CSV table of N, CA and C and ligand atoms in Angstrom, one decimal:
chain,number,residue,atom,x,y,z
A,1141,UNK,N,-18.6,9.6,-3.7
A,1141,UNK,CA,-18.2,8.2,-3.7
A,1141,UNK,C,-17.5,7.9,-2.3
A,1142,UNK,N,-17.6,6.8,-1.5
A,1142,UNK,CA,-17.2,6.5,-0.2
A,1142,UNK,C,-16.0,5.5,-0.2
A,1143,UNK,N,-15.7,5.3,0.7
A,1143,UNK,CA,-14.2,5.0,1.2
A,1143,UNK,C,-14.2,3.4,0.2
A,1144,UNK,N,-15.5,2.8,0.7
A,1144,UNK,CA,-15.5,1.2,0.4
A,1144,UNK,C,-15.6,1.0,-1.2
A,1145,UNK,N,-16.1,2.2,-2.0
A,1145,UNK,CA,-16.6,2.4,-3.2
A,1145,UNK,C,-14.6,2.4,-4.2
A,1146,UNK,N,-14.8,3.3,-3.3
A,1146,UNK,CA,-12.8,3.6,-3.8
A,1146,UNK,C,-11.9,2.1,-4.0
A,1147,UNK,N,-12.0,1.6,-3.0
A,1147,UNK,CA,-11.2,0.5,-2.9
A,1147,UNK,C,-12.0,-0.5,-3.9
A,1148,UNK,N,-12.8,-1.0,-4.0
A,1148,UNK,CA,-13.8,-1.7,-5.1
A,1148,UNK,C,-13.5,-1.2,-6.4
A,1149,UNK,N,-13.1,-0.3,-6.9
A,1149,UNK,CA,-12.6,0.4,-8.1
A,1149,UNK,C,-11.5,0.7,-8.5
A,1150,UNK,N,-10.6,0.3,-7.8
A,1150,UNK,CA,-9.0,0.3,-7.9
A,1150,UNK,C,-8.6,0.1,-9.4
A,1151,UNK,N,-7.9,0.7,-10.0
A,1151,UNK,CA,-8.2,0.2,-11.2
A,1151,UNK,C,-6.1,0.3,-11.5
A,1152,UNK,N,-5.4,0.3,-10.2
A,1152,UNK,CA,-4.3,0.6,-10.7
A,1152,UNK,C,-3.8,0.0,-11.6
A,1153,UNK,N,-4.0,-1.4,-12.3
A,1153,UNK,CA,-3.4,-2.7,-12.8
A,1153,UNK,C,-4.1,-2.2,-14.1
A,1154,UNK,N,-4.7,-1.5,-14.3
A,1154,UNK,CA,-5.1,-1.0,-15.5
A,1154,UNK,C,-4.7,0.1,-16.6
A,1155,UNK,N,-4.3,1.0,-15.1
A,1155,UNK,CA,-3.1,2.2,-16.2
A,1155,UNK,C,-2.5,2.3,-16.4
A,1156,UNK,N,-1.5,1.2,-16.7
A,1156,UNK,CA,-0.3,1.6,-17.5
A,1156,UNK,C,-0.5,2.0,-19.1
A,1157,UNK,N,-0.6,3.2,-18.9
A,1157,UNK,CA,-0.8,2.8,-20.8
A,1157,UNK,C,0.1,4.5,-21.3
A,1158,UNK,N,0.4,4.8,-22.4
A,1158,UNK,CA,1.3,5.6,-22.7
A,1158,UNK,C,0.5,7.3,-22.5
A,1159,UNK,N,-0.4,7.6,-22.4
A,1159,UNK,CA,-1.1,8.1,-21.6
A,1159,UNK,C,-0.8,8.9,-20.5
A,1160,UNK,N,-0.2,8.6,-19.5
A,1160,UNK,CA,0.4,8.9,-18.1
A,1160,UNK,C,1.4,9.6,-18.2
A,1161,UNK,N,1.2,10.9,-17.9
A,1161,UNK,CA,2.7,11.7,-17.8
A,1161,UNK,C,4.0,10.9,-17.0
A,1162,UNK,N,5.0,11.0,-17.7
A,1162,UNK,CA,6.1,10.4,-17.1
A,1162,UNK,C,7.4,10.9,-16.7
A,1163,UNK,N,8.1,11.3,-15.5
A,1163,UNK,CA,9.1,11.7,-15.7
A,1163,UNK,C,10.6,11.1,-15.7
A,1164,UNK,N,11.5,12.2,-16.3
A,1164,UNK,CA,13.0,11.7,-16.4
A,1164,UNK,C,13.9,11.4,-15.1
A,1165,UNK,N,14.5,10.1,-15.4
A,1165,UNK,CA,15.7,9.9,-14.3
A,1165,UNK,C,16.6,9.2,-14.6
A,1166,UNK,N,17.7,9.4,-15.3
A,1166,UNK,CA,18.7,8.3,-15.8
A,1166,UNK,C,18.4,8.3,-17.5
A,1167,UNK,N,18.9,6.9,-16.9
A,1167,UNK,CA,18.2,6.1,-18.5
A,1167,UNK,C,16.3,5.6,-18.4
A,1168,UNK,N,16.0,5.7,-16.7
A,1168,UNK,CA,14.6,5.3,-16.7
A,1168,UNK,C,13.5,6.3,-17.2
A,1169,UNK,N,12.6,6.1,-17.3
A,1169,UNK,CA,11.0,6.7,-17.4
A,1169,UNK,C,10.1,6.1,-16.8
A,1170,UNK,N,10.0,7.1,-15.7
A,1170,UNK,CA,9.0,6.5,-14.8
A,1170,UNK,C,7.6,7.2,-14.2
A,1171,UNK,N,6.2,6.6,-14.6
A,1171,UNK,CA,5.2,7.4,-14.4
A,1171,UNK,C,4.8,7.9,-13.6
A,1172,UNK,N,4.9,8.9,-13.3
A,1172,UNK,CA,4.8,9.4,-11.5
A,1172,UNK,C,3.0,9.8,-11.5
A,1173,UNK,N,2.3,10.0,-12.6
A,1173,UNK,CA,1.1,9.3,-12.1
A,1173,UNK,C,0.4,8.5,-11.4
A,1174,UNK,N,1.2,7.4,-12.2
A,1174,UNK,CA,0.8,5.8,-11.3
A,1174,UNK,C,1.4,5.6,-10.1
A,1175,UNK,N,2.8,6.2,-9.9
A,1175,UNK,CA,3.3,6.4,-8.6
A,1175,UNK,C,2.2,6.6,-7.3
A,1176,UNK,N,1.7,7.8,-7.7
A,1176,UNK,CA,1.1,9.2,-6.9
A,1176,UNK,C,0.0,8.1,-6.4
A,1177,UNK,N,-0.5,7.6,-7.6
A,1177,UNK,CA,-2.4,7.2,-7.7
A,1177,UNK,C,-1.6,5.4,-6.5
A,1178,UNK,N,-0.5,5.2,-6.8
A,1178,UNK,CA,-0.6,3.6,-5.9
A,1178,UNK,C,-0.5,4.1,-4.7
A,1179,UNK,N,0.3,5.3,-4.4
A,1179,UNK,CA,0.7,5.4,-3.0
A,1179,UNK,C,-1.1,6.1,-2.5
A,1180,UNK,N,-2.2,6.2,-3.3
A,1180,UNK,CA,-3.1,7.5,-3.2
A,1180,UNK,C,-4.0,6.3,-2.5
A,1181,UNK,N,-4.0,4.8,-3.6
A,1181,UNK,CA,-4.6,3.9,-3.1
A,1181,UNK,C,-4.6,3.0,-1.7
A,1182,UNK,N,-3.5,2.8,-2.0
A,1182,UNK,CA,-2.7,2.4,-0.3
A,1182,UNK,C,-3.4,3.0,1.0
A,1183,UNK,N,-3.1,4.5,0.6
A,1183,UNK,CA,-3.5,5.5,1.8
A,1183,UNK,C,-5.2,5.3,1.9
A,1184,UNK,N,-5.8,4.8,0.7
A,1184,UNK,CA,-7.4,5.3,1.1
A,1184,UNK,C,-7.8,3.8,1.9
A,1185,UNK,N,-7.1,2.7,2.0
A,1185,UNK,CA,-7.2,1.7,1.9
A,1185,UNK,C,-6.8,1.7,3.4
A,1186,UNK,N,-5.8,2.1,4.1
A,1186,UNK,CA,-5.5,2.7,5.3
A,1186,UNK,C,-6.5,3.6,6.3
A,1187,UNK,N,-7.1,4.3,5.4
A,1187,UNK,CA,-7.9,5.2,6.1
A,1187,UNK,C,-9.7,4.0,6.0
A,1188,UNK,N,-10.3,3.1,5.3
A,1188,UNK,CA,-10.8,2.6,5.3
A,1188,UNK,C,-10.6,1.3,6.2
A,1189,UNK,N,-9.3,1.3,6.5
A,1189,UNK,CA,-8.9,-0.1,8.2
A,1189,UNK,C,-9.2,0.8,9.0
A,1190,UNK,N,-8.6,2.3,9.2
A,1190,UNK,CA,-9.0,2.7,10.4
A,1190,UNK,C,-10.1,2.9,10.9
A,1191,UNK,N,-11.0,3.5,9.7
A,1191,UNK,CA,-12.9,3.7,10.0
A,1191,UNK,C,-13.0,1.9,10.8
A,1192,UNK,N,-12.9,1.2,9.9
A,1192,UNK,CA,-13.4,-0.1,11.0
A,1192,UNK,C,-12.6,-0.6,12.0
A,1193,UNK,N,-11.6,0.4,12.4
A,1193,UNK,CA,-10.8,-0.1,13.8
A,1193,UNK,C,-12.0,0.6,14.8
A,1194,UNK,N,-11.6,1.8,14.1
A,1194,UNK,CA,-12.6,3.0,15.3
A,1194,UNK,C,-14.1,2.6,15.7
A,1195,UNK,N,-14.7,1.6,15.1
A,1195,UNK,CA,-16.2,1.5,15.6
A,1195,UNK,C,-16.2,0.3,15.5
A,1196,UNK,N,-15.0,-0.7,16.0
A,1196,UNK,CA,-15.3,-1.6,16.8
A,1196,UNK,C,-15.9,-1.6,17.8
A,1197,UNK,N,-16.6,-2.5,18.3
A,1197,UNK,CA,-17.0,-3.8,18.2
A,1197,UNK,C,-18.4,-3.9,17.1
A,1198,UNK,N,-18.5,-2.4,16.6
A,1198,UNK,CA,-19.8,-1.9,15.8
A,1198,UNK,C,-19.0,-2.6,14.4
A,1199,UNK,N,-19.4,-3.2,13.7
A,1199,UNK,CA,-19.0,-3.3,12.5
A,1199,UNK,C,-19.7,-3.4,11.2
A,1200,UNK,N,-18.8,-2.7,9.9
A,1200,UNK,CA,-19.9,-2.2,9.1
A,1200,UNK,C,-19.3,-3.6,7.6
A,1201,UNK,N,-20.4,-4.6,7.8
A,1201,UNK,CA,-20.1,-5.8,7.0
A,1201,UNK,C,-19.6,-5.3,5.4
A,1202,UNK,N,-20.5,-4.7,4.7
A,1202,UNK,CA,-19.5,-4.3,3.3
A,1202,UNK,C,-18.4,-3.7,3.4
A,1203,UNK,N,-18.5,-3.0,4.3
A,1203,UNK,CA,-17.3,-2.0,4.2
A,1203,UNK,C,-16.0,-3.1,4.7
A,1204,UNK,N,-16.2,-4.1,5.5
A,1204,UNK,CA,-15.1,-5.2,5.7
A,1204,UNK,C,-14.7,-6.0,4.8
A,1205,UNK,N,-15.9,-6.2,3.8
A,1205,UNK,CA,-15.7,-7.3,3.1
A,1205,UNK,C,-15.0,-6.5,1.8
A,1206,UNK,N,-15.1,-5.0,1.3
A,1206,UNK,CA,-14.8,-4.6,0.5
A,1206,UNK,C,-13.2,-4.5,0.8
A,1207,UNK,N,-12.6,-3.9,2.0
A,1207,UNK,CA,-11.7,-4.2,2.2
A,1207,UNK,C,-11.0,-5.3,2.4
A,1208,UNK,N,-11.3,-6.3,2.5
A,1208,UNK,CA,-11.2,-7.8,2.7
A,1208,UNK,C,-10.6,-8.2,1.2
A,1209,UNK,N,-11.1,-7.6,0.2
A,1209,UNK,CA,-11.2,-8.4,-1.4
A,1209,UNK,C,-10.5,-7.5,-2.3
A,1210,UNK,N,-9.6,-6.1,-1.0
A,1210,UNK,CA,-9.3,-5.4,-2.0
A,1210,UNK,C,-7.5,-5.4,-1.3
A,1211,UNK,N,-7.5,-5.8,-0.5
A,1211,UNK,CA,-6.4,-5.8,0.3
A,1211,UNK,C,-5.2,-6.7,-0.4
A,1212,UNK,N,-5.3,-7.6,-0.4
A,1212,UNK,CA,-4.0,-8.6,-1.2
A,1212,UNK,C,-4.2,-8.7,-2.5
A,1213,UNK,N,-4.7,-8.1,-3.8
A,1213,UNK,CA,-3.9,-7.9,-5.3
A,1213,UNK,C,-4.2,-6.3,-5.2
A,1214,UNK,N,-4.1,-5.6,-4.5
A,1214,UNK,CA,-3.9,-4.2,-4.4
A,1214,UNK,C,-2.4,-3.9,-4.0
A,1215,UNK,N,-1.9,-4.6,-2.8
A,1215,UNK,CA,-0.7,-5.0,-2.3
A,1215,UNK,C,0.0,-5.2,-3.4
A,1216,UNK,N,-0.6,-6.9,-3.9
A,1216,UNK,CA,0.8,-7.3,-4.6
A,1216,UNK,C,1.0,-6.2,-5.8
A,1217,UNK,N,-0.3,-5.8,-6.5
A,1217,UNK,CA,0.1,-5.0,-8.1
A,1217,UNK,C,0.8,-3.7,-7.3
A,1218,UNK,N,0.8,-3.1,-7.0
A,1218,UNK,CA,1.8,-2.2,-6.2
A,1218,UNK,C,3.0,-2.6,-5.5
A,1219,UNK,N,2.9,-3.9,-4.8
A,1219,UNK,CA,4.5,-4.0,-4.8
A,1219,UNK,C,5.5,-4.2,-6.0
A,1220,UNK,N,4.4,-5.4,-6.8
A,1220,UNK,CA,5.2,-5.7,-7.8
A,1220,UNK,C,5.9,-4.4,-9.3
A,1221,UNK,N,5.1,-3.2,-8.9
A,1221,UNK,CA,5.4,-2.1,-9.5
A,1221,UNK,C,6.5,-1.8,-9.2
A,1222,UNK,N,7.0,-1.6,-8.0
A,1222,UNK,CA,7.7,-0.5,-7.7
A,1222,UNK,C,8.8,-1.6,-7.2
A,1223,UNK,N,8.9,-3.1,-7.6
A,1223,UNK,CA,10.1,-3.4,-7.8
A,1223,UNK,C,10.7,-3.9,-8.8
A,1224,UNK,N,9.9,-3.3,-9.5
A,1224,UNK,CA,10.1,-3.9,-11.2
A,1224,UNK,C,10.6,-2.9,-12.1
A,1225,UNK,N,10.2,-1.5,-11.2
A,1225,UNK,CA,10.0,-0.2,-12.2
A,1225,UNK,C,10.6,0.9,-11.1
A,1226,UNK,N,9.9,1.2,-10.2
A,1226,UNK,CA,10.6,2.1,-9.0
A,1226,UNK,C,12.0,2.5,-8.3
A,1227,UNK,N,11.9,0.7,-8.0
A,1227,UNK,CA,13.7,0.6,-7.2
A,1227,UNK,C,14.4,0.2,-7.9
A,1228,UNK,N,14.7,0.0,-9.1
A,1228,UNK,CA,15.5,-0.3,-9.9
A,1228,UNK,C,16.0,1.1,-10.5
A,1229,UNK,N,14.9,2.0,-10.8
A,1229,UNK,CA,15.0,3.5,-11.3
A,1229,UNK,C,15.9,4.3,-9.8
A,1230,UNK,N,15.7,4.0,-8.7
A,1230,UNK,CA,16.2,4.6,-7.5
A,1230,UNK,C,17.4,4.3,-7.5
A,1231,UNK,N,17.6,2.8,-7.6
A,1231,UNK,CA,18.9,2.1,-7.5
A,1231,UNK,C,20.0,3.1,-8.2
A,1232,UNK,N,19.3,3.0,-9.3
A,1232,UNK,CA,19.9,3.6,-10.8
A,1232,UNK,C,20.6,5.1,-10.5
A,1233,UNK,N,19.8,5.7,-9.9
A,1233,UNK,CA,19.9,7.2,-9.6
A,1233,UNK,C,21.1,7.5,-8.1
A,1234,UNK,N,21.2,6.1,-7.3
A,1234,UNK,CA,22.0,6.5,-6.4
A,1234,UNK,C,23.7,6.6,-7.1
A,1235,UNK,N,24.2,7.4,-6.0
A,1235,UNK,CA,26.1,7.6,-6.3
A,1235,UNK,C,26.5,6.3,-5.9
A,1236,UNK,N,27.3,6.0,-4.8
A,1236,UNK,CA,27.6,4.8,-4.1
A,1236,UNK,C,27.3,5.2,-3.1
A,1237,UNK,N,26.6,4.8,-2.4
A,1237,UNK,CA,26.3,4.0,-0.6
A,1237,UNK,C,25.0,3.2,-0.7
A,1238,UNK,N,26.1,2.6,0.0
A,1238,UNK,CA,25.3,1.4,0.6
A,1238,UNK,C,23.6,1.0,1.3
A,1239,UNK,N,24.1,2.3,2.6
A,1239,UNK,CA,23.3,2.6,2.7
A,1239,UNK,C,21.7,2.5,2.1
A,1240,UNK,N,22.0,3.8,1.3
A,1240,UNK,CA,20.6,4.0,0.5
A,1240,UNK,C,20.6,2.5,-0.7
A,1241,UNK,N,21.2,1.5,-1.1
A,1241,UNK,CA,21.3,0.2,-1.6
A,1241,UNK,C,20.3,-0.9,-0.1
A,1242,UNK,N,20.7,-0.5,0.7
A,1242,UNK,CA,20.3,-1.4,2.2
A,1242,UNK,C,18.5,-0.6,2.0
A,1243,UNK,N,18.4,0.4,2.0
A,1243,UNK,CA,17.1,1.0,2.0
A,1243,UNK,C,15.9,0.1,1.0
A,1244,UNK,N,16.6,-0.3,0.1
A,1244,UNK,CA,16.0,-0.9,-1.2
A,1244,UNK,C,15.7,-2.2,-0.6
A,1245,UNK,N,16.7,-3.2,0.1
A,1245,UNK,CA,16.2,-4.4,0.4
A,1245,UNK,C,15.2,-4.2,1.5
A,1246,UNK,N,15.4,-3.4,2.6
A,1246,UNK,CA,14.4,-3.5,3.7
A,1246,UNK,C,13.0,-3.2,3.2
A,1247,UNK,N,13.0,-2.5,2.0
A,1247,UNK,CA,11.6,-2.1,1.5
A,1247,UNK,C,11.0,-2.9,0.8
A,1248,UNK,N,11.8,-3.9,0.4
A,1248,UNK,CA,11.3,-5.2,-0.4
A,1248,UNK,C,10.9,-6.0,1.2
A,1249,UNK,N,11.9,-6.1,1.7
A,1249,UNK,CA,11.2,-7.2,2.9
A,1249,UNK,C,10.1,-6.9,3.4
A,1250,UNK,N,10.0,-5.3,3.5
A,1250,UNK,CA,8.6,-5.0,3.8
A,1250,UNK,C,7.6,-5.4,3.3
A,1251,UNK,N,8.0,-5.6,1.5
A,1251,UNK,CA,6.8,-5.9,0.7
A,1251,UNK,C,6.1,-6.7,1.4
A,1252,UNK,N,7.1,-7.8,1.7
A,1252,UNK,CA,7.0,-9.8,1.9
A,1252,UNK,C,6.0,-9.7,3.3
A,1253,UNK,N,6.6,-8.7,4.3
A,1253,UNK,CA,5.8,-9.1,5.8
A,1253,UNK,C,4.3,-8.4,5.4
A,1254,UNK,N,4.3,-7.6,4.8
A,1254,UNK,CA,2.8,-6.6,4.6
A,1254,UNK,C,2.2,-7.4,3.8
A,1255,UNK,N,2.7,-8.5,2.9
A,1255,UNK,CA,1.6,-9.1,2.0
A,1255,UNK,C,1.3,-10.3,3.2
A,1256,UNK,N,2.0,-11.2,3.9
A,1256,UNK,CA,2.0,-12.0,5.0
A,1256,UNK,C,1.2,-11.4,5.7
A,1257,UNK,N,1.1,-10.1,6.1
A,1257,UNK,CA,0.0,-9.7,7.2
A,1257,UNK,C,-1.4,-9.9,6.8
A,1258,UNK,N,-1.5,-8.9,5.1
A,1258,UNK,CA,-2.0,-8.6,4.4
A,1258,UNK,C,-3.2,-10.3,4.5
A,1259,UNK,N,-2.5,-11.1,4.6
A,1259,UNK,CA,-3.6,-12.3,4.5
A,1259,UNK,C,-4.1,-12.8,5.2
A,1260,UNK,N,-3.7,-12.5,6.7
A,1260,UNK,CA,-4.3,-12.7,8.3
A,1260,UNK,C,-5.3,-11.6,8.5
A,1261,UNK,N,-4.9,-10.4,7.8
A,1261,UNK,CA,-6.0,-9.3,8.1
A,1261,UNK,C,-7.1,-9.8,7.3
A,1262,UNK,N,-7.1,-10.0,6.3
A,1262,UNK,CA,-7.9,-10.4,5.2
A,1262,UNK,C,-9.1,-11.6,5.8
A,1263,UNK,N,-8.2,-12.6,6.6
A,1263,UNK,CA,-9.2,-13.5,7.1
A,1263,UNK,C,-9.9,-13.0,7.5
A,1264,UNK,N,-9.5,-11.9,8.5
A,1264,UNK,CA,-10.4,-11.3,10.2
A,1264,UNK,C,-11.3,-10.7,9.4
A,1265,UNK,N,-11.2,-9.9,8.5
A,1265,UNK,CA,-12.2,-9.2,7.9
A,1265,UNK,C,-13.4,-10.0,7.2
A,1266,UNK,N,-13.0,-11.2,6.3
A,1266,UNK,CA,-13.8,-11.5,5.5
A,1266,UNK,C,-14.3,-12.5,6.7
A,1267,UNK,N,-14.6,-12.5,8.1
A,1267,UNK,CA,-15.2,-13.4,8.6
A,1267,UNK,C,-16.0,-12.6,9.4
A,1268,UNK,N,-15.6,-11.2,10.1
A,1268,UNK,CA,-16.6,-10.4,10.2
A,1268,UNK,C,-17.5,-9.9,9.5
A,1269,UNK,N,-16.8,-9.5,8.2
A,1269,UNK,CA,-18.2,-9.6,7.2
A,1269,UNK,C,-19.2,-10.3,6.8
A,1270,UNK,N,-19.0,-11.4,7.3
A,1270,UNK,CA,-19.9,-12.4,6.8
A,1270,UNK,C,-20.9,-13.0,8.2
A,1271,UNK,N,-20.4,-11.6,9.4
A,1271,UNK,CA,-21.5,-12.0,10.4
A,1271,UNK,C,-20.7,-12.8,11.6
A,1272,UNK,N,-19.4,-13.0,11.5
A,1272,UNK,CA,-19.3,-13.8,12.5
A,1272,UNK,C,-18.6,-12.7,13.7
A,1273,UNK,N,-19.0,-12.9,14.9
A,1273,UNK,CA,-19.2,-12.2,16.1
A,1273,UNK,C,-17.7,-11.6,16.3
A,1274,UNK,N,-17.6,-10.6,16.9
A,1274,UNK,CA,-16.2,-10.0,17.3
A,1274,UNK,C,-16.0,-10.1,18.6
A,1275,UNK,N,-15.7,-11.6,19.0
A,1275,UNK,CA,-15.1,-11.7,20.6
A,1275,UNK,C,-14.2,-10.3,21.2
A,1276,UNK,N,-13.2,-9.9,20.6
A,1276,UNK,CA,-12.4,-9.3,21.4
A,1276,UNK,C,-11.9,-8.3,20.4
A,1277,UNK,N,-12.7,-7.3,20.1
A,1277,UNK,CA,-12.6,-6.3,19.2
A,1277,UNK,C,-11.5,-5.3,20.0
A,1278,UNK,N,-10.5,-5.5,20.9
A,1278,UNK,CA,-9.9,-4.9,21.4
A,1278,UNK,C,-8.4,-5.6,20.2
A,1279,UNK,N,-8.3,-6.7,20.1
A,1279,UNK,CA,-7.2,-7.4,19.6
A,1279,UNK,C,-7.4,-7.5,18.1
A,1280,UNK,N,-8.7,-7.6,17.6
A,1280,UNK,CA,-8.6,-6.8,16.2
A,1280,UNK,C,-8.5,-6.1,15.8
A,1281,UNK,N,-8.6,-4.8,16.8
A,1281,UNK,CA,-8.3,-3.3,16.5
A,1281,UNK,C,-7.2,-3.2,16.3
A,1282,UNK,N,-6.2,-4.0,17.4
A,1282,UNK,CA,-4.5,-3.7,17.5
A,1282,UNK,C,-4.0,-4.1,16.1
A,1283,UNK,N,-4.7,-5.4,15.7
A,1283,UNK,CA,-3.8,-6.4,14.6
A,1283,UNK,C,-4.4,-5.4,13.1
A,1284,UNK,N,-5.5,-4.7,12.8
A,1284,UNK,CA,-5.8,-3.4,12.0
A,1284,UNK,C,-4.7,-2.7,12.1
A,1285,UNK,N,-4.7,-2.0,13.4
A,1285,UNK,CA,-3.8,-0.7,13.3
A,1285,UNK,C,-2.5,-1.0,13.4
A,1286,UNK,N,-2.0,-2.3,13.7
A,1286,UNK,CA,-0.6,-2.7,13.6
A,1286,UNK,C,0.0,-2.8,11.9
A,1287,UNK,N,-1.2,-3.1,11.2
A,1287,UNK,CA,-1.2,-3.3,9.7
A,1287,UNK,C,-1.1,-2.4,9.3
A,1288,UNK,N,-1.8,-0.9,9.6
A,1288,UNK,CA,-2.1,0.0,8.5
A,1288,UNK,C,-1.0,1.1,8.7
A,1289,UNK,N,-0.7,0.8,10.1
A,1289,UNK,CA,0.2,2.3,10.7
A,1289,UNK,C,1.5,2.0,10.2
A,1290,UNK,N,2.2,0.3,9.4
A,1290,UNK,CA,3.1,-0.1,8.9
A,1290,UNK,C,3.2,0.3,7.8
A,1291,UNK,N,1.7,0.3,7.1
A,1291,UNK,CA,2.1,0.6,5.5
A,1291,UNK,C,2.1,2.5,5.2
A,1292,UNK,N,1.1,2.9,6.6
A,1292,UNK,CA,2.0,4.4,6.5
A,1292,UNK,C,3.1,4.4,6.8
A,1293,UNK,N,3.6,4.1,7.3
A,1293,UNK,CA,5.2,4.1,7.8
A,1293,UNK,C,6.3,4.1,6.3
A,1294,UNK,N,5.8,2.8,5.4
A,1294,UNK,CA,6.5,2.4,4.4
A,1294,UNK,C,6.6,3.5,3.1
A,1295,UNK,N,4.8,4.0,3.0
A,1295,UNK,CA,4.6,5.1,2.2
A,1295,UNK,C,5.5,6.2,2.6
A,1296,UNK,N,5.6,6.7,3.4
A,1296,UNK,CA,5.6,7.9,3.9
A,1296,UNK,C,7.4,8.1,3.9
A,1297,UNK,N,8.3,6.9,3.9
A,1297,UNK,CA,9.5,6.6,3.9
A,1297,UNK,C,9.8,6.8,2.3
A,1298,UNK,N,8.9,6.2,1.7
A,1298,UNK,CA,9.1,5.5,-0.2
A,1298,UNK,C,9.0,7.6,-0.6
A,1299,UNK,N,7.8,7.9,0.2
A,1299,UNK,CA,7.2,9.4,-0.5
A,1299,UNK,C,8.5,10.4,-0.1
A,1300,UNK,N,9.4,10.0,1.0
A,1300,UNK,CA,10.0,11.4,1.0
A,1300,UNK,C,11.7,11.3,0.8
A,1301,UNK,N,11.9,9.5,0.3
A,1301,UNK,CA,13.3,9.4,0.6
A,1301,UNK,C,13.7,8.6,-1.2
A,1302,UNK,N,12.7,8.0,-1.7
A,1302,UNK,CA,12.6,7.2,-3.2
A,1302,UNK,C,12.5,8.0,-3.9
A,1303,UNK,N,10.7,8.4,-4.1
A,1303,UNK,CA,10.3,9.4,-5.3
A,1303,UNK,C,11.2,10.3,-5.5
A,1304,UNK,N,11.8,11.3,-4.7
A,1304,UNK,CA,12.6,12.8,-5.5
A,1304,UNK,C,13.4,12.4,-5.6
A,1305,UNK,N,14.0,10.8,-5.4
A,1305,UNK,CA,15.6,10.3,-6.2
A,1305,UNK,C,15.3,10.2,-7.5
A,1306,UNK,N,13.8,9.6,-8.0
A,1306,UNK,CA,13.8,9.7,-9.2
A,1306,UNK,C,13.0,10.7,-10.0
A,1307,UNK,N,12.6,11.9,-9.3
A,1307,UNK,CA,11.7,12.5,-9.7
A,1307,UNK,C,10.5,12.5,-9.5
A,1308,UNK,N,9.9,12.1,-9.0
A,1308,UNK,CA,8.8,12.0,-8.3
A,1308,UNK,C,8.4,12.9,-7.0
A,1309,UNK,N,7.6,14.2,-7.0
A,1309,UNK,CA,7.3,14.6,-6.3
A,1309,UNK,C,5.8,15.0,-5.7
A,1310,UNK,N,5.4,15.2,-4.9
A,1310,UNK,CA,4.2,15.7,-4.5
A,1310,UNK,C,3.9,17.0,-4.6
B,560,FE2,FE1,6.6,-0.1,-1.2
């Protein structure tokens, strides 16, 4: 199955069901399946902007358009996870500081700029896929990789500083 096939199939909005191993933290229960599988999707979804940064000004129309339609309710059902269920369970699990309390709002704000980006990328894509010419595939590459190297950034923060507050490990 290929990169564009993955994203087309996302099916995270579908597994919540009692099913999913879950582990202990607090008073919460939280599925570190769906954890694993949102941050799994994110990442393939990242590595499928970067295939079409890299072979700009060549561009591969499904593969844009698939990303294009998979990008903003992939976003939101994963943000809205992990502020509904995640950082509340993290919250829960810290002693007092602030700090790691300050960690929580900046990752929410993040949510907000990554879904706001999430909709300008979305354009560029779904107008390349549909044929229309790439004047300056030097500035769409930047506004890609300015997008994707952010939501590594965000994962890779949530993967090594969130999850094993509540149990969640790799
Ligand atoms: Fe997040």
């Amino acid at each position: 199955m290929n990169g564009e096939r993955e994203l087309g199939s996302s099916l995270f909005d579908t597994r919540r069901d009692s099913s999913i191993p879950t582990v202990r933290s607090g008073r919460e229960a939280v599925p570190a399946a769906l954890m694993r599988r949102a941050h799994l999707e994110k990442l393939q979804l990242c590595d499928a902007l970067e295939r079409i940064a890299d072979t700009l000004p060549r561009v591969d129309c499904l593969a844009c358009l698939a990303a294009a339609n998979a990008i903003v309710p992939l976003l939101r059902n994963i943000h809205q996870y992990e502020e509904t269920v995640i950082f509340p369970a993290y919250e829960a699990a810290l002693t007092s500081s602030d700090a790691n309390l300050a960690s929580t709002r900046r990752l929410r704000a993040e949510h907000v700029e990554d879904e706001c980006f999430a909709g300008e990328v979305t354009e560029i894509l779904l107008a390349i896929g549909h044929g229309e010419k790439v004047d300056n595939a030097e500035a769409v590459g930047f506004m890609l990789r300015g997008f994707f190297e952010s939501l590594r950034r965000h994962i890779a923060f949530e993967r090594e500083h969130v999850l094993p507050m509540i149990g969640v490990v790799d």
